[in-house]
Amino acid sequence: MAAERTVGTLPLARRLTVPAHAAPRQYARRTRALLGGWLALALAIVVHALANDAWPGAGTVAQAMQGGPSGMNSDATLGWLLFVDAWMPQIRAGLAAGACLGLAGALLQTITQNPLASGELLGVSAGAQMGLIVALLVPGLAVLPMMLAGGVLAALFTFALAGGTRTTPLRLTLAGAANALALSALCMVALTLYTRAAVGVVQWSTGSLQQFGKRGAEEAMWLLLPAGVALLALLHPLGLARFGEAQASALGQRVGAVRVGTILLAAVLSAIAIALAGPVGFVGLAAPNLVRLMGVHRPAWLIPLSALWGGAMLIFTDAIARALVTFGALPVGVMSAVIGAPVLLLLLRYGLPASTAEMTAPMAAGHRASNRRPMAVIAVLVVVALIAVTGLTLTMGVLSWPSAWQWRDVFDPHTAAGMLVDLRLPRSLIAMGAGALLAGSGVLLQGACRNPLAGPELLGVNQAAGLAVLALLLVSPDAAARWSMPAAWAASAGVLAIVLGVNARWGLAPMRVILTGMALAGLLAALANLLVLQFHVHATQALVWLVGSSYGQSWHGVRALLPWLAICLPLAVYAGRWLDLLSLGDETAEALGVPVVRARLGLLVLASAMAAAAVATVGPVAYVGLIVPNALRSLPLTGTRDRIVTAALAGALLLGVADLFGRTLFAPLDLPLGIVTAAVGTPLFLWLLSRTFLRSHAHAG
């Protein structure tokens, strides 16, 4: 029998033993990964130089070594300066940013025992973007420190929201998704209100390795030294952490302190990468998994090799982006999203779950009541509130009643009353209709996926519909009026089909569903920013659409939205019985006569159609499909049909009030719908998340 090296005397000693005959194989794998990483890095640098036409040539290098730029001719001098001052800073920034992303991903994957973790899950990108906006809006603030502070604070808030040292991979993922959504909404609010910062932030959000002079990357690189020291201190504790909390604690490790330090270091590294290259995604996810596929699992080797491969991947990605575009460079953030999103989807489709117990979560059922009286009371109250909002919409801000204000004048567009109705009532009705569709869509999605966070915002459904309509508006504004709703529905249905296809074999587990939605939402957001830049759209106008607005709506829009309301909402109520039976489990529902596969597919198609119709009308308004269904869980409703009806009424009320407040609170400034819903929905969403879903997992953990 081969000799074994044993670590400790624990019940799971087999996990802590390394057979002696395995050492040569491990050494060979590490050597291949190391040499392959250096070879890939060298190849990426050469390809990047060729794509940028930055190679100075042997003659220019010889002249520079002999006499410096002063001894060259003008062409050689220009080529040398471009090589030294333009291309070399990009390579340094790419190496540093890619290494930081790879390190951050490896650290998070090791400490959470989740191969799908990366810096994006902490909300660092959204926090850094908020820091950039604050630095641009407040004179005297330095950009780099504000971006670093924003990213680190966002990560700390995510960690605290997830339960601090008691966090689990699922809770950290949920909190990160919620925090990123909240910060992104606040960023959109700030950019829409303060237009002078919009263009720069949109350009930055696409990602770029372009640096301004030799010192472009040096401002952030000084942080790499203390980060490296902290990393060296964490390597040994991380080596023990991979065996699990119980074993690490038995070996004397302070598990909570190591987890806090690791997450904080990963946040700092992610923030440094964002400061150097902008929000470049997926490198931190792909690099550690690529190293792991080569057979390297020990953190002492996995983490530094992830840094090496991360730098090579980012430089190679930027080289591909520059080589594919003839006029102007494709932003590296967009290219990384295009390449990285399919990689993440493949990992989600075929990767193994980190922990089965933490990758699934049952839906919390609402209260059951013995009769339908609570439903009737709630519906009547909401309808009365809707009528009151409609009345306030028509009358608020009117200095004096028109002398001819009579019922017959309301329908005459040439009278004061008729003009007032034509200006205010259509946009209010459209906002209410869109709110009803979004809230109903959220109920269907959460019920069909059995996931309380499966709203159209987190699954990428709203983003897909918004991108489709935006592209149609930019390519052919005339066709957009006719084809916006079909295009939005096709895009949202396609994204939903991807989410289902990727996660079907895993039972639509919450972590996988959310990660899939985040991957698709990141890709769609990058493509939307690229469209804005490529078509030279005024950034503020594009942001108003992407945040959601009821500007300029008329009775034509009401007539276009009405058929969707008349068809989709009754179908959703009719399908409520299916949702009640599906909540009992697939086997029970099948035994009760429900065609589970066809029923779930029909529910999801209907949900995507409802969300697409709303987005095509008012834009991708956030939070409605997520907040309203979860807020109604505490009400005494008898079943899913009651929740659908109540959610539709509550969603209509929410967007009706948002339209009213947006038009009147800061008059004459007319705030878009999305700004008001973000201001109200962000704290409410975080509160609901911490009070319900995260708290339930805290008790379970």
CSV table of C-alpha atoms in Angstrom, one decimal, residues 199-511:
chain,number,residue,atom,x,y,z
A,199,VAL,CA,-21.8,60.6,-21.5
A,200,GLY,CA,-18.6,59.9,-19.6
A,201,VAL,CA,-20.1,57.3,-17.4
A,202,VAL,CA,-21.8,55.5,-20.3
A,203,GLN,CA,-18.4,55.4,-22.1
A,204,TRP,CA,-16.6,54.2,-18.9
A,205,SER,CA,-19.2,51.5,-18.3
A,206,THR,CA,-18.3,49.7,-21.6
A,207,GLY,CA,-14.8,49.1,-20.3
A,208,SER,CA,-11.5,50.0,-21.9
A,209,LEU,CA,-7.7,49.4,-21.4
A,210,GLN,CA,-6.9,52.8,-23.0
A,211,GLN,CA,-4.7,54.7,-20.6
A,212,PHE,CA,-3.6,58.3,-20.8
A,213,GLY,CA,0.2,58.4,-20.8
A,214,LYS,CA,2.6,56.3,-18.8
A,215,ARG,CA,1.0,57.1,-15.5
A,216,GLY,CA,-2.5,56.1,-16.5
A,217,ALA,CA,-2.3,52.8,-14.6
A,218,GLU,CA,0.3,53.7,-12.0
A,219,GLU,CA,-2.2,55.6,-9.8
A,220,ALA,CA,-4.0,52.3,-8.9
A,221,MET,CA,-1.0,49.9,-9.0
A,222,TRP,CA,0.5,51.1,-5.7
A,223,LEU,CA,-2.4,49.3,-4.0
A,224,LEU,CA,-1.2,46.0,-5.4
A,225,LEU,CA,1.7,45.8,-2.9
A,226,PRO,CA,-0.4,45.8,0.3
A,227,ALA,CA,-3.0,43.6,-1.5
A,228,GLY,CA,-0.2,41.1,-2.3
A,229,VAL,CA,1.0,41.1,1.4
A,230,ALA,CA,-2.6,40.4,2.5
A,231,LEU,CA,-2.9,37.6,0.0
A,232,LEU,CA,0.2,35.9,1.2
A,233,ALA,CA,-1.1,36.0,4.8
A,234,LEU,CA,-4.4,34.4,3.6
A,235,LEU,CA,-3.0,31.6,1.5
A,236,HIS,CA,-2.5,29.1,4.4
A,237,PRO,CA,-5.9,29.8,6.0
A,238,LEU,CA,-7.5,29.4,2.6
A,239,GLY,CA,-5.8,26.1,2.2
A,240,LEU,CA,-7.6,24.9,5.3
A,241,ALA,CA,-10.9,26.5,4.4
A,242,ARG,CA,-11.4,24.3,1.3
A,243,PHE,CA,-11.9,21.3,3.6
A,244,GLY,CA,-15.0,23.0,5.2
A,245,GLU,CA,-15.7,25.1,8.2
A,246,ALA,CA,-15.8,22.3,10.7
A,247,GLN,CA,-12.4,20.9,9.8
A,248,ALA,CA,-10.9,24.4,9.6
A,249,SER,CA,-12.2,25.3,13.0
A,250,ALA,CA,-10.9,22.0,14.5
A,251,LEU,CA,-7.5,22.9,13.1
A,252,GLY,CA,-7.5,26.2,15.0
A,253,GLN,CA,-8.6,28.6,12.2
A,254,ARG,CA,-10.8,31.6,12.9
A,255,VAL,CA,-13.3,30.9,10.1
A,256,GLY,CA,-15.2,34.2,10.4
A,257,ALA,CA,-12.2,36.4,10.4
A,258,VAL,CA,-10.7,34.6,7.4
A,259,ARG,CA,-14.0,34.9,5.5
A,260,VAL,CA,-14.3,38.6,6.2
A,261,GLY,CA,-10.6,39.2,5.2
A,262,THR,CA,-11.0,37.2,2.0
A,263,ILE,CA,-14.1,39.0,0.9
A,264,LEU,CA,-12.7,42.4,1.7
A,265,LEU,CA,-9.5,41.6,-0.2
A,266,ALA,CA,-11.5,40.3,-3.2
A,267,ALA,CA,-13.5,43.5,-3.1
A,268,VAL,CA,-10.3,45.7,-3.1
A,269,LEU,CA,-8.9,43.7,-6.0
A,270,SER,CA,-12.1,43.9,-8.0
A,271,ALA,CA,-12.2,47.7,-7.4
A,272,ILE,CA,-8.6,48.1,-8.5
A,273,ALA,CA,-9.4,46.2,-11.7
A,274,ILE,CA,-12.5,48.4,-12.3
A,275,ALA,CA,-10.4,51.5,-11.8
A,276,LEU,CA,-7.9,50.3,-14.4
A,277,ALA,CA,-10.2,48.9,-17.1
A,278,GLY,CA,-13.8,49.7,-16.2
A,279,PRO,CA,-16.4,47.1,-15.4
A,280,VAL,CA,-15.0,44.1,-17.2
A,281,GLY,CA,-16.9,41.0,-16.3
A,282,PHE,CA,-16.5,37.3,-16.4
A,283,VAL,CA,-12.7,37.1,-16.3
A,284,GLY,CA,-12.8,36.6,-12.6
A,285,LEU,CA,-15.2,33.7,-13.1
A,286,ALA,CA,-13.5,32.0,-16.1
A,287,ALA,CA,-9.8,32.2,-15.0
A,288,PRO,CA,-10.1,30.1,-11.8
A,289,ASN,CA,-12.3,27.6,-13.4
A,290,LEU,CA,-9.9,27.2,-16.4
A,291,VAL,CA,-7.1,26.6,-13.9
A,292,ARG,CA,-9.2,24.1,-12.1
A,293,LEU,CA,-10.0,22.2,-15.3
A,294,MET,CA,-6.2,21.8,-15.7
A,295,GLY,CA,-6.2,19.8,-12.5
A,296,VAL,CA,-5.0,22.5,-10.0
A,297,HIS,CA,-7.2,22.7,-6.9
A,298,ARG,CA,-4.9,23.7,-4.0
A,299,PRO,CA,-5.4,27.4,-3.2
A,300,ALA,CA,-1.6,28.0,-2.9
A,301,TRP,CA,-1.3,27.2,-6.6
A,302,LEU,CA,-4.9,28.0,-7.8
A,303,ILE,CA,-4.9,31.6,-6.7
A,304,PRO,CA,-1.6,32.8,-8.3
A,305,LEU,CA,-2.2,30.8,-11.5
A,306,SER,CA,-5.7,32.4,-11.7
A,307,ALA,CA,-3.9,35.8,-11.7
A,308,LEU,CA,-1.6,34.7,-14.6
A,309,TRP,CA,-4.4,33.3,-16.7
A,310,GLY,CA,-6.7,36.3,-15.9
A,311,GLY,CA,-4.1,38.7,-17.3
A,312,ALA,CA,-3.7,36.7,-20.4
A,313,MET,CA,-7.4,36.4,-20.9
A,314,LEU,CA,-8.1,40.1,-20.5
A,315,ILE,CA,-5.3,41.1,-22.9
A,316,PHE,CA,-6.4,38.5,-25.5
A,317,THR,CA,-10.0,39.7,-25.2
A,318,ASP,CA,-9.0,43.3,-25.8
A,319,ALA,CA,-6.9,42.1,-28.8
A,320,ILE,CA,-9.9,40.3,-30.3
A,321,ALA,CA,-12.1,43.4,-29.7
A,322,ARG,CA,-9.6,45.6,-31.6
A,323,ALA,CA,-9.1,43.1,-34.4
A,324,LEU,CA,-12.8,42.6,-35.1
A,325,VAL,CA,-13.6,46.3,-35.5
A,326,THR,CA,-12.2,48.2,-38.5
A,327,PHE,CA,-13.2,51.7,-37.5
A,328,GLY,CA,-12.7,52.3,-33.8
A,329,ALA,CA,-12.2,49.7,-31.1
A,330,LEU,CA,-14.9,47.6,-29.6
A,331,PRO,CA,-14.9,48.2,-25.9
A,332,VAL,CA,-13.2,45.4,-24.0
A,333,GLY,CA,-16.1,45.3,-21.5
A,334,VAL,CA,-18.6,44.5,-24.3
A,335,MET,CA,-16.3,41.9,-25.8
A,336,SER,CA,-15.7,40.2,-22.4
A,337,ALA,CA,-19.5,40.1,-21.9
A,338,VAL,CA,-20.0,38.6,-25.3
A,339,ILE,CA,-17.3,35.9,-24.6
A,340,GLY,CA,-17.9,35.5,-20.9
A,341,ALA,CA,-21.7,35.1,-20.8
A,342,PRO,CA,-21.7,31.9,-22.8
A,343,VAL,CA,-18.9,30.6,-20.7
A,344,LEU,CA,-20.9,31.3,-17.5
A,345,LEU,CA,-24.0,29.7,-19.1
A,346,LEU,CA,-22.1,26.5,-19.9
A,347,LEU,CA,-20.7,26.4,-16.4
A,348,LEU,CA,-24.2,26.8,-15.0
A,349,ARG,CA,-25.6,24.2,-17.4
A,350,TYR,CA,-22.9,21.5,-16.8
A,351,GLY,CA,-21.1,22.5,-13.6
A,352,LEU,CA,-21.7,20.7,-10.3
A,353,PRO,CA,-23.5,22.5,-7.5
A,354,ALA,CA,-21.4,23.8,-4.7
A,355,SER,CA,-23.9,22.6,-2.1
A,356,THR,CA,-27.2,21.0,-2.9
A,357,ALA,CA,-28.8,22.3,0.3
A,358,GLU,CA,-27.8,25.8,-0.6
A,359,MET,CA,-28.7,25.7,-4.2
A,360,THR,CA,-32.4,25.1,-3.7
A,361,ALA,CA,-35.1,27.1,-1.9
A,362,PRO,CA,-38.8,26.5,-1.6
A,363,MET,CA,-41.3,29.2,-2.2
A,364,ALA,CA,-42.8,30.6,0.9
A,365,ALA,CA,-46.5,30.3,0.7
A,366,GLY,CA,-48.8,33.2,1.5
A,367,HIS,CA,-51.3,33.1,4.3
A,368,ARG,CA,-54.4,31.1,3.8
A,369,ALA,CA,-57.8,32.4,4.7
A,370,SER,CA,-61.1,30.7,5.2
A,371,ASN,CA,-63.1,33.0,2.9
A,372,ARG,CA,-62.6,35.5,0.1
A,373,ARG,CA,-63.6,38.6,2.2
A,374,PRO,CA,-60.0,39.8,2.7
A,375,MET,CA,-59.5,39.7,-1.0
A,376,ALA,CA,-62.6,41.7,-1.7
A,377,VAL,CA,-61.7,44.3,0.9
A,378,ILE,CA,-58.2,44.7,-0.4
A,379,ALA,CA,-59.3,44.9,-4.0
A,380,VAL,CA,-61.9,47.6,-3.2
A,381,LEU,CA,-59.4,49.6,-1.3
A,382,VAL,CA,-56.9,49.5,-4.1
A,383,VAL,CA,-59.6,50.4,-6.7
A,384,VAL,CA,-60.6,53.4,-4.6
A,385,ALA,CA,-57.0,54.4,-4.4
A,386,LEU,CA,-56.7,54.1,-8.2
A,387,ILE,CA,-59.7,56.3,-8.7
A,388,ALA,CA,-58.2,58.9,-6.3
A,389,VAL,CA,-54.9,58.8,-8.1
A,390,THR,CA,-56.7,59.4,-11.4
A,391,GLY,CA,-58.6,62.3,-10.0
A,392,LEU,CA,-55.4,63.8,-8.6
A,393,THR,CA,-53.7,63.3,-11.9
A,394,LEU,CA,-56.3,65.4,-13.6
A,395,THR,CA,-56.6,68.1,-11.0
A,396,MET,CA,-53.3,68.5,-9.2
A,397,GLY,CA,-51.5,71.6,-10.4
A,398,VAL,CA,-54.5,73.2,-12.0
A,399,LEU,CA,-54.6,76.8,-10.8
A,400,SER,CA,-58.3,77.4,-11.5
A,401,TRP,CA,-61.1,75.3,-12.9
A,402,PRO,CA,-61.9,76.1,-16.6
A,403,SER,CA,-65.1,77.9,-16.9
A,404,ALA,CA,-66.4,75.3,-19.3
A,405,TRP,CA,-65.4,72.3,-17.3
A,406,GLN,CA,-68.3,70.0,-18.1
A,407,TRP,CA,-68.5,66.3,-19.1
A,408,ARG,CA,-69.0,67.1,-22.7
A,409,ASP,CA,-65.9,69.3,-22.8
A,410,VAL,CA,-63.7,66.4,-21.6
A,411,PHE,CA,-64.0,64.8,-25.0
A,412,ASP,CA,-63.4,67.9,-26.9
A,413,PRO,CA,-59.7,68.4,-27.6
A,414,HIS,CA,-60.2,72.1,-28.4
A,415,THR,CA,-61.4,73.0,-24.9
A,416,ALA,CA,-59.2,73.5,-21.8
A,417,ALA,CA,-60.7,70.5,-20.1
A,418,GLY,CA,-60.1,68.3,-23.2
A,419,MET,CA,-56.5,69.4,-23.6
A,420,LEU,CA,-55.9,68.7,-19.9
A,421,VAL,CA,-57.3,65.2,-20.2
A,422,ASP,CA,-55.4,64.5,-23.4
A,423,LEU,CA,-52.1,65.5,-21.8
A,424,ARG,CA,-52.4,63.8,-18.5
A,425,LEU,CA,-54.9,60.9,-18.6
A,426,PRO,CA,-53.2,58.7,-21.3
A,427,ARG,CA,-49.8,58.7,-19.6
A,428,SER,CA,-51.4,57.8,-16.3
A,429,LEU,CA,-53.5,55.0,-17.7
A,430,ILE,CA,-50.5,53.6,-19.6
A,431,ALA,CA,-48.4,53.7,-16.4
A,432,MET,CA,-51.2,51.9,-14.5
A,433,GLY,CA,-51.6,49.3,-17.3
A,434,ALA,CA,-47.8,48.7,-17.5
A,435,GLY,CA,-47.7,48.3,-13.7
A,436,ALA,CA,-50.5,45.7,-13.7
A,437,LEU,CA,-48.7,43.7,-16.4
A,438,LEU,CA,-45.3,43.8,-14.7
A,439,ALA,CA,-46.7,42.8,-11.3
A,440,GLY,CA,-48.8,40.0,-12.9
A,441,SER,CA,-45.7,38.8,-14.8
A,442,GLY,CA,-43.8,38.7,-11.5
A,443,VAL,CA,-46.4,36.5,-9.8
A,444,LEU,CA,-46.3,34.1,-12.8
A,445,LEU,CA,-42.5,33.9,-13.0
A,446,GLN,CA,-42.1,33.4,-9.2
A,447,GLY,CA,-44.8,30.7,-9.2
A,448,ALA,CA,-43.6,28.9,-12.3
A,449,CYS,CA,-39.9,28.9,-11.2
A,450,ARG,CA,-40.8,28.4,-7.5
A,451,ASN,CA,-38.3,31.2,-6.8
A,452,PRO,CA,-39.3,34.3,-4.9
A,453,LEU,CA,-36.6,36.4,-6.7
A,454,ALA,CA,-37.6,35.3,-10.2
A,455,GLY,CA,-38.8,38.7,-11.2
A,456,PRO,CA,-38.5,40.0,-14.8
A,457,GLU,CA,-35.8,42.4,-13.6
A,458,LEU,CA,-33.4,39.8,-12.2
A,459,LEU,CA,-33.9,37.3,-15.0
A,460,GLY,CA,-33.0,39.7,-17.8
A,461,VAL,CA,-36.5,39.7,-19.3
A,462,ASN,CA,-37.0,43.5,-18.9
A,463,GLN,CA,-33.4,44.2,-20.2
A,464,ALA,CA,-34.0,42.0,-23.3
A,465,ALA,CA,-37.3,43.7,-24.1
A,466,GLY,CA,-35.8,47.2,-23.5
A,467,LEU,CA,-32.7,46.4,-25.7
A,468,ALA,CA,-35.0,45.1,-28.5
A,469,VAL,CA,-37.1,48.2,-28.5
A,470,LEU,CA,-34.1,50.5,-28.2
A,471,ALA,CA,-32.4,48.8,-31.2
A,472,LEU,CA,-35.6,49.1,-33.2
A,473,LEU,CA,-35.9,52.8,-32.4
A,474,LEU,CA,-32.4,53.5,-33.5
A,475,VAL,CA,-32.5,51.4,-36.7
A,476,SER,CA,-36.0,52.3,-37.9
A,477,PRO,CA,-38.1,54.7,-35.8
A,478,ASP,CA,-41.0,54.3,-38.2
A,479,ALA,CA,-41.1,50.5,-37.8
A,480,ALA,CA,-40.7,50.8,-34.0
A,481,ALA,CA,-44.3,52.1,-33.6
A,482,ARG,CA,-45.7,49.0,-35.2
A,483,TRP,CA,-43.2,46.2,-34.2
A,484,SER,CA,-42.0,47.3,-30.8
A,485,MET,CA,-44.3,45.0,-28.8
A,486,PRO,CA,-43.6,41.9,-31.0
A,487,ALA,CA,-39.9,42.5,-30.9
A,488,ALA,CA,-39.9,43.0,-27.2
A,489,TRP,CA,-41.9,39.8,-26.6
A,490,ALA,CA,-39.6,37.8,-28.9
A,491,ALA,CA,-36.5,39.1,-27.1
A,492,SER,CA,-37.9,38.5,-23.6
A,493,ALA,CA,-39.2,35.1,-24.5
A,494,GLY,CA,-35.7,34.2,-26.0
A,495,VAL,CA,-34.0,35.2,-22.8
A,496,LEU,CA,-36.5,33.3,-20.6
A,497,ALA,CA,-35.9,30.2,-22.8
A,498,ILE,CA,-32.2,30.5,-22.2
A,499,VAL,CA,-32.7,30.7,-18.4
A,500,LEU,CA,-35.0,27.7,-18.5
A,501,GLY,CA,-32.7,25.7,-20.8
A,502,VAL,CA,-29.7,26.3,-18.6
A,503,ASN,CA,-31.4,25.5,-15.3
A,504,ALA,CA,-34.0,22.9,-16.2
A,505,ARG,CA,-31.8,19.9,-15.1
A,506,TRP,CA,-31.1,21.5,-11.8
A,507,GLY,CA,-34.7,22.1,-10.9
A,508,LEU,CA,-34.6,25.9,-11.4
A,509,ALA,CA,-32.5,26.3,-8.2
A,510,PRO,CA,-32.5,29.9,-7.0
A,511,MET,CA,-28.7,30.5,-7.2
